[in-house]
Amino acid sequence: MNLIEALNAVSDVIFPPQCLGCAEVLHPQNGKLFCPACKEKIKFITGDICPVCGTIFPDSPAKSHLCGNCLENKTYFSCARAVVSYETIILHAIHQFKYGNNISVGALLASFMADFSFPDINFADYSLIVPVPLHIKRLRDRGFNQALILARAIAKKRQIPVNFSMLKRHKFTLTQTGLNKSERKQNIKGAFEVSDKKIVAGKNVILVDDVCTTGATINECAKTLLKAGAQKVTVLTLARVLQSYTH
Ligand SMILES: [Zn+2]
Ligand SMILES: [Zn+2]
């Protein structure tokens, strides 16, 4: 046992890990994130999804078909994948992280996301990881960018460099919460810029965010990255909002 492991072992006795869902003290065999009851409530994204945006088809009529949204609208990212659906336990944990300023919850969620296999993503194809940026004003208010904490964990796990300053959010926008799909698209339009095109030119990029709701933000980021010369943009989010399938 090295010094860090020894210190972690001591801190686990003094501050035993608690479940992110219900705050119950966790037994070591259950890991450091969720108790078995909460773990069971987490909905991993499995089954049939849109091959582009990753939206889930609850009652899939056929395998591997584009969803209505991807058929109707131009999608700039090549595909978007998420680990879990944004509800119950994960929603609560992400709220603690983002709005409760709980960075230690963030670190646990980041390792949870980094350890996920993303079965249809070949990480060897990518040479750059970029988090969805916050506007400087929001970054000052919050004190951290939740997407960067997730991106760093994936970058470390996959041995891909992360760049957090090249993609910038130069337009301050209203929060997307409470806006409908077309309002979100309009609100986020032109919000991002690439400060150094040389970094992104010709690269396959992984864009990381905490939650995908309608996809408006990630699509605008992907559009900006492609315009700056990126070859391909793939999006990974920790969670995605379930949307009912419509034609
Ligand atoms: Zn629990
Ligand atoms: Zn789709």
Coordinates of N, CA and C and ligand atoms in Angstrom, one line a residue:
M1 N 0.8 -1.2 0.0 CA 0.0 0.0 0.0 C 0.9 1.3 0.0
N2 N 0.7 2.1 -1.0 CA 1.5 3.4 -1.0 C 0.8 4.4 -0.1
L3 N 1.5 5.6 0.0 CA 1.0 6.6 1.0 C -0.4 7.1 0.7
I4 N -0.7 7.3 -0.6 CA -2.0 7.8 -1.0 C -3.1 6.8 -0.6
E5 N -2.8 5.5 -1.0 CA -3.8 4.4 -0.6 C -4.0 4.3 0.9
A6 N -2.9 4.5 1.6 CA -3.0 4.4 3.1 C -3.8 5.6 3.6
L7 N -3.6 6.8 3.1 CA -4.4 8.0 3.5 C -5.9 7.8 3.1
N8 N -6.1 7.3 1.9 CA -7.5 7.0 1.5 C -8.2 6.0 2.5
A9 N -7.4 5.0 2.9 CA -8.0 4.0 3.7 C -8.4 4.6 5.1
V10 N -7.5 5.5 5.6 CA -7.7 6.1 6.9 C -9.0 7.0 6.7
S11 N -9.0 7.8 5.6 CA -10.1 8.7 5.5 C -11.5 8.0 5.3
D12 N -11.4 6.8 4.7 CA -12.6 6.0 4.6 C -13.2 5.5 5.9
V13 N -12.3 5.4 6.9 CA -12.7 5.0 8.3 C -13.3 6.2 9.0
I14 N -12.6 7.4 8.8 CA -13.1 8.6 9.5 C -14.3 9.2 8.8
F15 N -14.3 9.2 7.5 CA -15.4 9.7 6.7 C -15.8 8.6 5.8
P16 N -16.6 7.6 6.2 CA -16.9 6.5 5.4 C -17.8 7.0 4.2
P17 N -17.5 6.4 3.0 CA -18.3 6.8 1.8 C -19.8 6.6 2.0
Q18 N -20.5 7.6 1.5 CA -22.0 7.5 1.6 C -22.6 7.4 0.2
C19 N -23.7 6.7 0.1 CA -24.4 6.6 -1.2 C -24.8 8.0 -1.7
L20 N -24.6 8.2 -3.0 CA -24.9 9.5 -3.6 C -26.4 9.7 -3.7
G21 N -27.1 8.6 -3.6 CA -28.6 8.7 -3.8 C -29.3 8.9 -2.4
C22 N -28.9 8.2 -1.4 CA -29.7 8.2 -0.1 C -28.8 8.5 1.1
A23 N -27.5 8.8 0.9 CA -26.6 9.1 2.0 C -26.3 8.0 3.0
E24 N -26.8 6.8 2.7 CA -26.5 5.7 3.5 C -25.0 5.4 3.5
V25 N -24.4 5.0 4.7 CA -23.0 4.7 4.7 C -22.8 3.4 3.9
L26 N -21.8 3.4 3.0 CA -21.6 2.3 2.1 C -20.7 1.2 2.7
H27 N -21.0 0.0 2.5 CA -20.1 -1.1 2.8 C -19.0 -1.2 1.7
P28 N -17.8 -1.4 2.1 CA -16.7 -1.4 1.1 C -17.0 -2.2 -0.1
Q29 N -17.6 -3.4 0.0 CA -17.9 -4.3 -1.1 C -18.8 -3.6 -2.2
N30 N -19.5 -2.6 -1.8 CA -20.5 -1.9 -2.7 C -19.8 -0.7 -3.4
G31 N -18.5 -0.5 -3.3 CA -17.9 0.6 -4.0 C -18.1 1.9 -3.2
K32 N -17.9 3.0 -3.9 CA -17.9 4.3 -3.2 C -19.0 5.2 -3.8
L33 N -19.9 4.7 -4.6 CA -20.9 5.5 -5.2 C -22.4 5.3 -4.7
F34 N -22.9 4.1 -4.9 CA -24.3 3.9 -4.6 C -24.5 2.6 -3.8
C35 N -25.6 2.7 -3.0 CA -25.9 1.5 -2.3 C -26.7 0.5 -3.3
P36 N -26.8 -0.7 -2.9 CA -27.5 -1.6 -3.9 C -28.9 -1.2 -4.3
A37 N -29.7 -0.6 -3.3 CA -31.0 -0.2 -3.7 C -31.0 0.9 -4.7
C38 N -30.1 1.9 -4.5 CA -30.1 3.0 -5.4 C -29.5 2.6 -6.7
K39 N -28.5 1.7 -6.7 CA -27.9 1.2 -7.9 C -29.0 0.6 -8.8
E40 N -29.9 -0.1 -8.2 CA -30.9 -0.7 -9.0 C -31.9 0.3 -9.7
K41 N -32.0 1.5 -9.1 CA -32.9 2.5 -9.7 C -32.2 3.2 -10.9
I42 N -30.9 3.1 -11.0 CA -30.2 3.8 -12.1 C -30.5 3.1 -13.4
K43 N -31.0 3.9 -14.4 CA -31.3 3.3 -15.7 C -30.1 3.6 -16.7
F44 N -29.4 2.5 -16.9 CA -28.3 2.6 -17.9 C -29.0 2.6 -19.3
I45 N -28.3 3.2 -20.2 CA -29.0 3.3 -21.6 C -28.6 2.0 -22.3
T46 N -29.6 1.2 -22.5 CA -29.4 -0.1 -23.2 C -30.6 -0.2 -24.2
G47 N -30.5 -1.1 -25.0 CA -31.6 -1.4 -26.0 C -31.4 -0.5 -27.2
D48 N -32.5 -0.3 -27.9 CA -32.4 0.4 -29.2 C -32.3 1.9 -29.1
I49 N -31.3 2.5 -29.7 CA -31.2 3.9 -29.7 C -31.0 4.5 -31.1
C50 N -31.2 5.8 -31.3 CA -30.9 6.4 -32.6 C -29.4 6.3 -32.7
P51 N -28.9 5.8 -33.9 CA -27.4 5.7 -34.0 C -26.7 7.0 -34.0
V52 N -27.4 8.1 -34.3 CA -26.7 9.4 -34.3 C -26.8 10.0 -32.9
C53 N -28.0 10.5 -32.5 CA -28.1 11.3 -31.3 C -28.2 10.4 -30.0
G54 N -28.4 9.1 -30.2 CA -28.5 8.2 -29.0 C -29.8 8.3 -28.2
T55 N -30.8 8.9 -28.8 CA -32.1 8.9 -28.1 C -32.6 7.5 -28.0
I56 N -33.4 7.3 -26.9 CA -33.8 5.9 -26.7 C -35.2 5.7 -27.3
F57 N -35.4 4.6 -28.0 CA -36.7 4.3 -28.5 C -37.4 3.3 -27.5
P58 N -38.4 3.9 -26.8 CA -39.0 3.0 -25.7 C -39.6 1.8 -26.3
D59 N -40.4 2.0 -27.4 CA -41.0 0.8 -28.0 C -40.5 0.7 -29.4
S60 N -39.3 0.2 -29.6 CA -38.7 0.3 -30.9 C -39.4 -0.4 -32.0
P61 N -39.8 0.3 -33.1 CA -40.4 -0.3 -34.2 C -39.5 -1.1 -35.1
A62 N -38.2 -0.7 -35.1 CA -37.2 -1.4 -35.9 C -35.8 -1.0 -35.3
K63 N -34.9 -1.8 -35.6 CA -33.5 -1.6 -35.1 C -32.8 -0.5 -35.9
S64 N -31.9 0.1 -35.3 CA -30.9 1.0 -36.0 C -31.6 2.0 -37.0
H65 N -32.5 2.8 -36.6 CA -33.0 3.8 -37.5 C -32.9 5.2 -36.9
L66 N -32.8 6.2 -37.8 CA -32.7 7.5 -37.2 C -34.0 8.0 -36.6
C67 N -33.8 8.8 -35.5 CA -35.0 9.3 -34.9 C -35.6 10.5 -35.7
G68 N -36.8 10.9 -35.4 CA -37.4 12.0 -36.1 C -36.6 13.3 -36.1
N69 N -36.0 13.5 -35.0 CA -35.2 14.8 -34.8 C -34.0 14.7 -35.8
C70 N -33.3 13.6 -35.8 CA -32.1 13.5 -36.7 C -32.5 13.5 -38.2
L71 N -33.7 13.0 -38.5 CA -34.1 13.1 -39.9 C -34.4 14.5 -40.3
E72 N -35.0 15.2 -39.4 CA -35.5 16.6 -39.7 C -34.4 17.7 -39.6
N73 N -33.5 17.5 -38.7 CA -32.5 18.6 -38.4 C -31.1 18.1 -38.7
K74 N -30.3 19.1 -39.1 CA -28.9 18.8 -39.4 C -28.2 18.6 -38.1
T75 N -27.5 17.4 -38.0 CA -26.7 17.1 -36.8 C -25.2 17.2 -37.2
Y76 N -24.5 18.0 -36.4 CA -23.1 18.2 -36.7 C -22.2 17.2 -36.1
F77 N -22.6 16.6 -34.9 CA -21.8 15.6 -34.3 C -22.0 14.3 -35.0
S78 N -21.0 13.4 -35.0 CA -21.2 12.1 -35.7 C -22.1 11.2 -34.9
C79 N -21.9 11.2 -33.6 CA -22.8 10.5 -32.7 C -22.7 11.0 -31.3
A80 N -23.8 10.8 -30.5 CA -23.8 11.2 -29.1 C -24.2 10.0 -28.3
R81 N -23.5 9.8 -27.2 CA -23.8 8.6 -26.3 C -23.8 9.1 -24.9
A82 N -24.6 8.5 -24.1 CA -24.7 8.8 -22.7 C -24.7 7.5 -21.9
V83 N -24.3 7.7 -20.6 CA -24.2 6.5 -19.7 C -25.6 6.1 -19.2
V84 N -26.3 7.1 -18.7 CA -27.6 6.8 -18.0 C -28.6 7.8 -18.4
S85 N -29.9 7.4 -18.1 CA -30.9 8.4 -18.3 C -31.0 9.4 -17.1
Y86 N -31.4 10.6 -17.4 CA -31.3 11.7 -16.4 C -32.6 11.7 -15.6
E87 N -32.5 10.8 -14.5 CA -33.7 10.7 -13.6 C -33.2 10.2 -12.3
T88 N -34.1 10.3 -11.4 CA -34.0 9.8 -10.0 C -32.6 10.0 -9.4
I89 N -31.9 8.9 -9.1 CA -30.7 9.0 -8.4 C -29.6 9.8 -9.1
I90 N -29.5 9.6 -10.4 CA -28.4 10.4 -11.1 C -28.8 11.9 -11.2
L91 N -30.0 12.2 -11.4 CA -30.5 13.6 -11.4 C -30.1 14.2 -10.1
H92 N -30.4 13.5 -9.0 CA -30.1 14.1 -7.6 C -28.6 14.3 -7.5
A93 N -27.8 13.3 -7.9 CA -26.4 13.4 -7.7 C -25.8 14.5 -8.6
I94 N -26.3 14.7 -9.8 CA -25.8 15.7 -10.7 C -26.2 17.1 -10.1
H95 N -27.3 17.2 -9.5 CA -27.7 18.5 -8.8 C -26.8 18.8 -7.6
Q96 N -26.5 17.8 -6.9 CA -25.6 18.0 -5.7 C -24.2 18.5 -6.2
F97 N -23.8 18.0 -7.3 CA -22.5 18.3 -8.0 C -22.6 19.8 -8.5
K98 N -23.6 20.0 -9.3 CA -23.6 21.3 -10.1 C -24.1 22.5 -9.2
Y99 N -25.2 22.3 -8.6 CA -25.8 23.4 -7.9 C -25.5 23.4 -6.4
G100 N -25.1 22.2 -5.9 CA -24.7 22.2 -4.5 C -23.2 22.3 -4.3
N101 N -22.5 22.6 -5.4 CA -21.1 22.9 -5.3 C -20.3 21.7 -4.7
N102 N -20.8 20.5 -4.9 CA -20.2 19.4 -4.2 C -19.2 18.7 -5.2
I103 N -18.0 19.2 -5.1 CA -16.9 18.7 -6.0 C -16.6 17.2 -5.8
S104 N -16.7 16.8 -4.5 CA -16.4 15.4 -4.3 C -17.4 14.4 -4.9
V105 N -18.7 14.9 -5.0 CA -19.7 14.1 -5.7 C -19.3 14.1 -7.2
G106 N -18.8 15.3 -7.7 CA -18.4 15.4 -9.1 C -17.3 14.5 -9.4
A107 N -16.3 14.3 -8.5 CA -15.2 13.5 -8.8 C -15.7 12.0 -8.9
L108 N -16.6 11.6 -8.0 CA -17.2 10.3 -8.1 C -18.0 10.0 -9.4
L109 N -18.8 11.0 -9.7 CA -19.5 10.9 -11.0 C -18.6 10.8 -12.2
A110 N -17.5 11.6 -12.1 CA -16.5 11.6 -13.2 C -15.8 10.2 -13.3
S111 N -15.5 9.6 -12.2 CA -14.9 8.2 -12.3 C -15.9 7.2 -12.8
F112 N -17.2 7.4 -12.4 CA -18.3 6.5 -12.9 C -18.4 6.6 -14.4
M113 N -18.3 7.8 -14.9 CA -18.4 8.1 -16.4 C -17.2 7.5 -17.1
A114 N -16.0 7.8 -16.5 CA -14.7 7.4 -17.2 C -14.6 5.9 -17.2
D115 N -15.2 5.2 -16.2 CA -15.1 3.7 -16.2 C -16.1 3.1 -17.1
F116 N -17.1 3.8 -17.6 CA -18.1 3.2 -18.5 C -17.4 2.9 -19.8
S117 N -17.8 1.8 -20.4 CA -17.1 1.3 -21.6 C -17.5 2.0 -22.9
F118 N -18.7 2.6 -23.0 CA -19.1 3.2 -24.3 C -18.8 2.2 -25.4
P119 N -19.6 1.1 -25.5 CA -19.2 0.0 -26.4 C -19.0 0.3 -27.8
D120 N -19.8 1.3 -28.4 CA -19.6 1.6 -29.8 C -18.6 2.8 -30.1
I121 N -17.8 3.2 -29.1 CA -16.9 4.2 -29.3 C -15.4 3.6 -29.3
N122 N -14.7 3.9 -30.3 CA -13.3 3.4 -30.4 C -12.4 4.6 -30.0
F123 N -12.0 4.6 -28.7 CA -11.3 5.8 -28.2 C -9.9 6.0 -29.0
A124 N -9.4 5.0 -29.5 CA -8.1 5.1 -30.3 C -8.2 6.0 -31.5
D125 N -9.5 6.2 -31.9 CA -9.7 7.1 -33.1 C -9.6 8.6 -32.8
Y126 N -9.5 8.9 -31.5 CA -9.7 10.3 -31.1 C -8.4 10.9 -30.5
S127 N -8.1 12.1 -30.8 CA -6.8 12.7 -30.3 C -7.0 14.0 -29.5
L128 N -8.3 14.3 -29.2 CA -8.6 15.5 -28.4 C -9.9 15.4 -27.7
I129 N -9.9 15.8 -26.4 CA -11.1 15.8 -25.6 C -11.4 17.3 -25.2
V130 N -12.6 17.7 -25.4 CA -13.0 19.1 -25.2 C -14.3 19.1 -24.3
P131 N -14.3 19.8 -23.2 CA -15.6 20.0 -22.5 C -16.4 21.1 -23.0
V132 N -17.7 20.9 -22.9 CA -18.6 22.0 -23.3 C -18.3 23.2 -22.3
P133 N -17.9 24.4 -22.9 CA -17.5 25.4 -21.9 C -18.7 26.2 -21.3
L134 N -18.4 26.8 -20.2 CA -19.3 27.7 -19.6 C -18.9 29.1 -19.9
H135 N -19.8 30.1 -19.9 CA -19.4 31.5 -20.1 C -18.7 31.9 -18.9
I136 N -17.7 32.8 -19.0 CA -16.8 33.2 -17.9 C -17.7 33.7 -16.7
K137 N -18.8 34.3 -17.0 CA -19.6 34.9 -15.9 C -20.2 33.7 -15.1
R138 N -20.7 32.7 -15.8 CA -21.3 31.5 -15.1 C -20.2 30.7 -14.4
L139 N -19.0 30.6 -15.0 CA -17.9 29.9 -14.4 C -17.5 30.6 -13.1
R140 N -17.5 31.9 -13.1 CA -17.1 32.7 -11.8 C -18.2 32.4 -10.8
D141 N -19.5 32.4 -11.2 CA -20.5 32.2 -10.2 C -20.4 30.8 -9.6
R142 N -20.2 29.8 -10.4 CA -20.2 28.4 -10.0 C -18.9 28.0 -9.4
G143 N -17.8 28.5 -9.9 CA -16.5 28.2 -9.4 C -15.8 27.1 -10.1
F144 N -16.5 26.3 -10.9 CA -15.9 25.2 -11.7 C -16.8 24.9 -12.9
N145 N -16.3 24.2 -13.9 CA -17.0 23.7 -15.0 C -17.2 22.2 -14.8
Q146 N -18.5 21.8 -14.6 CA -18.8 20.4 -14.4 C -18.3 19.5 -15.5
A147 N -18.5 20.1 -16.8 CA -18.1 19.3 -18.0 C -16.6 19.0 -18.0
L148 N -15.8 20.0 -17.5 CA -14.3 19.8 -17.5 C -13.9 18.7 -16.5
I149 N -14.6 18.7 -15.3 CA -14.3 17.6 -14.3 C -14.5 16.2 -14.9
L150 N -15.6 16.1 -15.7 CA -15.9 14.8 -16.3 C -14.9 14.5 -17.5
A151 N -14.6 15.6 -18.2 CA -13.7 15.4 -19.4 C -12.3 15.0 -18.9
R152 N -11.8 15.6 -17.8 CA -10.5 15.3 -17.3 C -10.4 13.8 -16.9
A153 N -11.5 13.3 -16.3 CA -11.5 11.9 -15.9 C -11.4 11.0 -17.1
I154 N -12.2 11.3 -18.1 CA -12.2 10.5 -19.3 C -10.8 10.5 -20.0
A155 N -10.2 11.8 -20.1 CA -8.9 12.0 -20.7 C -7.9 11.1 -20.0
K156 N -7.9 11.1 -18.7 CA -6.9 10.4 -17.9 C -7.1 8.9 -18.2
K157 N -8.3 8.4 -18.1 CA -8.6 7.0 -18.3 C -8.2 6.5 -19.7
R158 N -8.5 7.3 -20.7 CA -8.3 6.9 -22.1 C -7.0 7.4 -22.7
Q159 N -6.2 8.2 -21.9 CA -4.9 8.7 -22.3 C -5.0 9.6 -23.6
I160 N -6.0 10.5 -23.6 CA -6.2 11.4 -24.7 C -6.1 12.8 -24.1
P161 N -5.4 13.7 -24.8 CA -5.2 15.1 -24.2 C -6.6 15.8 -24.1
V162 N -6.7 16.6 -23.1 CA -7.9 17.4 -22.9 C -7.5 18.9 -23.1
N163 N -8.3 19.6 -23.8 CA -8.1 21.1 -23.9 C -9.3 21.8 -23.5
F164 N -9.2 22.6 -22.4 CA -10.4 23.3 -21.9 C -10.5 24.8 -22.2
S165 N -9.5 25.3 -23.0 CA -9.6 26.7 -23.2 C -9.7 27.1 -24.7
M166 N -9.6 26.1 -25.6 CA -9.7 26.4 -27.0 C -11.1 26.7 -27.5
L167 N -12.1 25.9 -26.9 CA -13.5 26.2 -27.3 C -14.0 27.1 -26.2
K168 N -14.5 28.3 -26.6 CA -15.0 29.3 -25.7 C -16.5 29.6 -25.9
R169 N -17.1 29.9 -24.8 CA -18.5 30.4 -24.9 C -18.5 31.9 -24.8
H170 N -18.5 32.6 -25.9 CA -18.3 34.0 -25.8 C -19.6 34.8 -25.7
K171 N -20.7 34.1 -25.9 CA -22.0 34.8 -25.8 C -22.7 34.3 -24.5
F172 N -23.1 35.3 -23.6 CA -23.8 34.9 -22.4 C -25.2 34.6 -22.8
T173 N -25.7 33.4 -22.4 CA -27.0 33.0 -22.8 C -27.9 32.7 -21.6
L174 N -29.1 32.8 -21.8 CA -30.1 32.4 -20.7 C -29.9 31.0 -20.4
T175 N -30.2 30.5 -19.2 CA -30.2 29.1 -19.0 C -31.2 28.4 -19.9
Q176 N -30.8 27.2 -20.4 CA -31.6 26.5 -21.3 C -32.9 25.9 -20.6
T177 N -32.8 25.8 -19.3 CA -33.9 25.2 -18.5 C -35.1 26.0 -18.7
G178 N -36.2 25.3 -19.0 CA -37.5 26.0 -19.2 C -37.8 26.4 -20.6
L179 N -36.8 26.3 -21.5 CA -37.0 26.7 -22.9 C -37.3 25.4 -23.7
N180 N -38.2 25.6 -24.7 CA -38.5 24.4 -25.6 C -37.4 24.2 -26.6
K181 N -37.6 23.2 -27.4 CA -36.5 22.8 -28.3 C -36.1 23.9 -29.3
S182 N -37.0 24.6 -29.9 CA -36.6 25.6 -30.9 C -36.1 26.8 -30.1
E183 N -36.6 27.1 -29.0 CA -36.0 28.3 -28.2 C -34.6 28.0 -27.8
R184 N -34.3 26.7 -27.4 CA -33.0 26.3 -27.0 C -32.0 26.5 -28.1
K185 N -32.4 26.1 -29.3 CA -31.6 26.2 -30.5 C -31.3 27.6 -30.8
Q186 N -32.3 28.5 -30.7 CA -32.1 29.9 -31.0 C -31.2 30.6 -29.9
N187 N -31.5 30.2 -28.7 CA -30.7 30.8 -27.5 C -29.3 30.5 -27.6
I188 N -28.9 29.3 -28.1 CA -27.5 28.9 -28.1 C -26.7 29.2 -29.4
K189 N -27.5 29.7 -30.4 CA -26.9 29.9 -31.7 C -25.8 31.0 -31.6
G190 N -24.6 30.6 -32.2 CA -23.5 31.5 -32.2 C -22.8 31.8 -30.9
A191 N -23.1 30.9 -29.9 CA -22.6 31.1 -28.5 C -21.1 30.7 -28.4
F192 N -20.6 29.9 -29.3 CA -19.3 29.4 -29.1 C -18.3 29.9 -30.1
E193 N -17.0 29.8 -29.8 CA -16.0 30.1 -30.8 C -14.7 29.3 -30.4
V194 N -13.9 29.1 -31.5 CA -12.7 28.4 -31.3 C -11.6 29.4 -31.2
S195 N -10.8 29.4 -30.2 CA -9.8 30.5 -30.1 C -8.5 30.2 -30.8
D196 N -8.2 28.9 -31.0 CA -7.0 28.5 -31.7 C -7.3 27.3 -32.6
K197 N -7.5 27.7 -33.9 CA -8.0 26.6 -34.9 C -6.9 25.6 -35.1
K198 N -5.6 25.9 -34.9 CA -4.5 25.0 -35.1 C -4.7 23.7 -34.2
I199 N -5.2 23.9 -33.0 CA -5.3 22.8 -32.1 C -6.4 21.8 -32.6
V200 N -7.4 22.3 -33.2 CA -8.5 21.4 -33.6 C -8.4 20.9 -35.0
A201 N -7.6 21.5 -35.8 CA -7.6 21.2 -37.3 C -7.3 19.7 -37.5
G202 N -8.2 19.1 -38.3 CA -7.9 17.7 -38.7 C -8.1 16.7 -37.6
K203 N -8.6 17.1 -36.4 CA -8.7 16.1 -35.3 C -10.1 15.5 -35.2
N204 N -10.1 14.3 -34.7 CA -11.3 13.7 -34.3 C -11.5 14.0 -32.8
V205 N -12.6 14.7 -32.5 CA -12.7 15.3 -31.1 C -13.8 14.6 -30.3
I206 N -13.6 14.4 -29.1 CA -14.7 14.0 -28.2 C -15.1 15.2 -27.3
L207 N -16.4 15.5 -27.5 CA -16.9 16.6 -26.7 C -17.7 16.1 -25.5
V208 N -17.4 16.7 -24.3 CA -18.0 16.1 -23.1 C -18.9 17.1 -22.4
D209 N -20.1 16.6 -22.0 CA -21.0 17.4 -21.1 C -21.6 16.6 -20.1
D210 N -22.2 17.2 -19.1 CA -22.9 16.4 -18.0 C -24.2 15.8 -18.5
V211 N -25.1 16.7 -19.1 CA -26.4 16.2 -19.5 C -26.7 16.7 -20.9
C212 N -27.4 15.8 -21.6 CA -27.9 16.1 -23.0 C -29.4 16.2 -22.8
T213 N -30.0 17.3 -23.2 CA -31.4 17.5 -23.0 C -32.1 17.4 -24.4
T214 N -32.0 18.4 -25.2 CA -32.5 18.3 -26.6 C -31.3 18.2 -27.6
G215 N -30.1 18.4 -27.1 CA -29.0 18.3 -28.0 C -28.6 19.6 -28.7
A216 N -29.3 20.7 -28.3 CA -29.0 22.0 -29.0 C -27.6 22.5 -28.7
T217 N -27.2 22.3 -27.4 CA -25.9 22.9 -27.0 C -24.8 22.1 -27.6
I218 N -24.9 20.7 -27.6 CA -23.8 19.9 -28.1 C -23.7 20.1 -29.7
N219 N -24.9 20.3 -30.3 CA -24.9 20.4 -31.7 C -24.2 21.7 -32.1
E220 N -24.5 22.8 -31.4 CA -23.9 24.1 -31.7 C -22.4 24.0 -31.4
C221 N -21.9 23.3 -30.4 CA -20.5 23.2 -30.1 C -19.8 22.4 -31.3
A222 N -20.5 21.3 -31.7 CA -20.0 20.5 -32.8 C -19.8 21.3 -34.0
K223 N -20.9 22.1 -34.3 CA -20.9 22.9 -35.5 C -19.6 23.9 -35.5
T224 N -19.4 24.5 -34.3 CA -18.3 25.4 -34.2 C -17.0 24.7 -34.4
L225 N -16.8 23.5 -33.8 CA -15.6 22.7 -33.9 C -15.3 22.3 -35.4
L226 N -16.4 21.9 -36.1 CA -16.2 21.5 -37.5 C -15.8 22.7 -38.3
K227 N -16.5 23.8 -38.1 CA -16.2 25.0 -38.8 C -14.7 25.4 -38.6
A228 N -14.2 25.1 -37.5 CA -12.8 25.4 -37.1 C -11.8 24.4 -37.7
G229 N -12.3 23.4 -38.3 CA -11.5 22.4 -39.0 C -11.4 21.0 -38.4
A230 N -12.2 20.8 -37.3 CA -12.2 19.4 -36.8 C -12.7 18.4 -37.8
Q231 N -12.2 17.2 -37.8 CA -12.7 16.2 -38.8 C -14.0 15.6 -38.4
K232 N -14.1 15.3 -37.1 CA -15.3 14.6 -36.6 C -15.4 15.0 -35.1
V233 N -16.7 15.1 -34.7 CA -17.0 15.4 -33.3 C -18.0 14.3 -32.8
T234 N -17.5 13.6 -31.7 CA -18.4 12.6 -31.0 C -18.7 13.2 -29.6
V235 N -19.9 13.0 -29.2 CA -20.3 13.6 -27.9 C -20.5 12.5 -26.9
L236 N -20.0 12.7 -25.7 CA -20.2 11.8 -24.6 C -20.8 12.6 -23.4
T237 N -22.0 12.2 -22.9 CA -22.5 12.9 -21.7 C -22.8 11.8 -20.7
L238 N -22.8 12.3 -19.4 CA -23.0 11.4 -18.3 C -24.5 10.9 -18.4
A239 N -25.4 11.9 -18.6 CA -26.8 11.5 -18.6 C -27.5 12.1 -19.8
R240 N -28.6 11.5 -20.2 CA -29.5 12.2 -21.2 C -30.9 12.1 -20.8
V241 N -31.6 13.1 -21.2 CA -33.1 13.2 -20.9 C -33.8 12.3 -21.9
L242 N -34.7 11.5 -21.3 CA -35.4 10.6 -22.2 C -36.5 11.3 -22.9
Q243 N -36.5 11.1 -24.2 CA -37.6 11.8 -25.0 C -38.4 10.8 -25.7
S244 N -39.7 11.1 -25.6 CA -40.6 10.1 -26.3 C -40.3 10.1 -27.8
Y245 N -40.5 9.0 -28.4 CA -40.2 8.9 -29.8 C -41.3 9.5 -30.6
T246 N -41.0 10.5 -31.4 CA -42.0 11.0 -32.3 C -41.5 11.1 -33.7
H247 N -42.3 10.9 -34.7 CA -41.9 11.0 -36.1 C -41.7 12.4 -36.5
Ligands
ZN1 ZN -28.7 4.7 -1.7
ZN2 ZN -31.4 10.9 -33.4

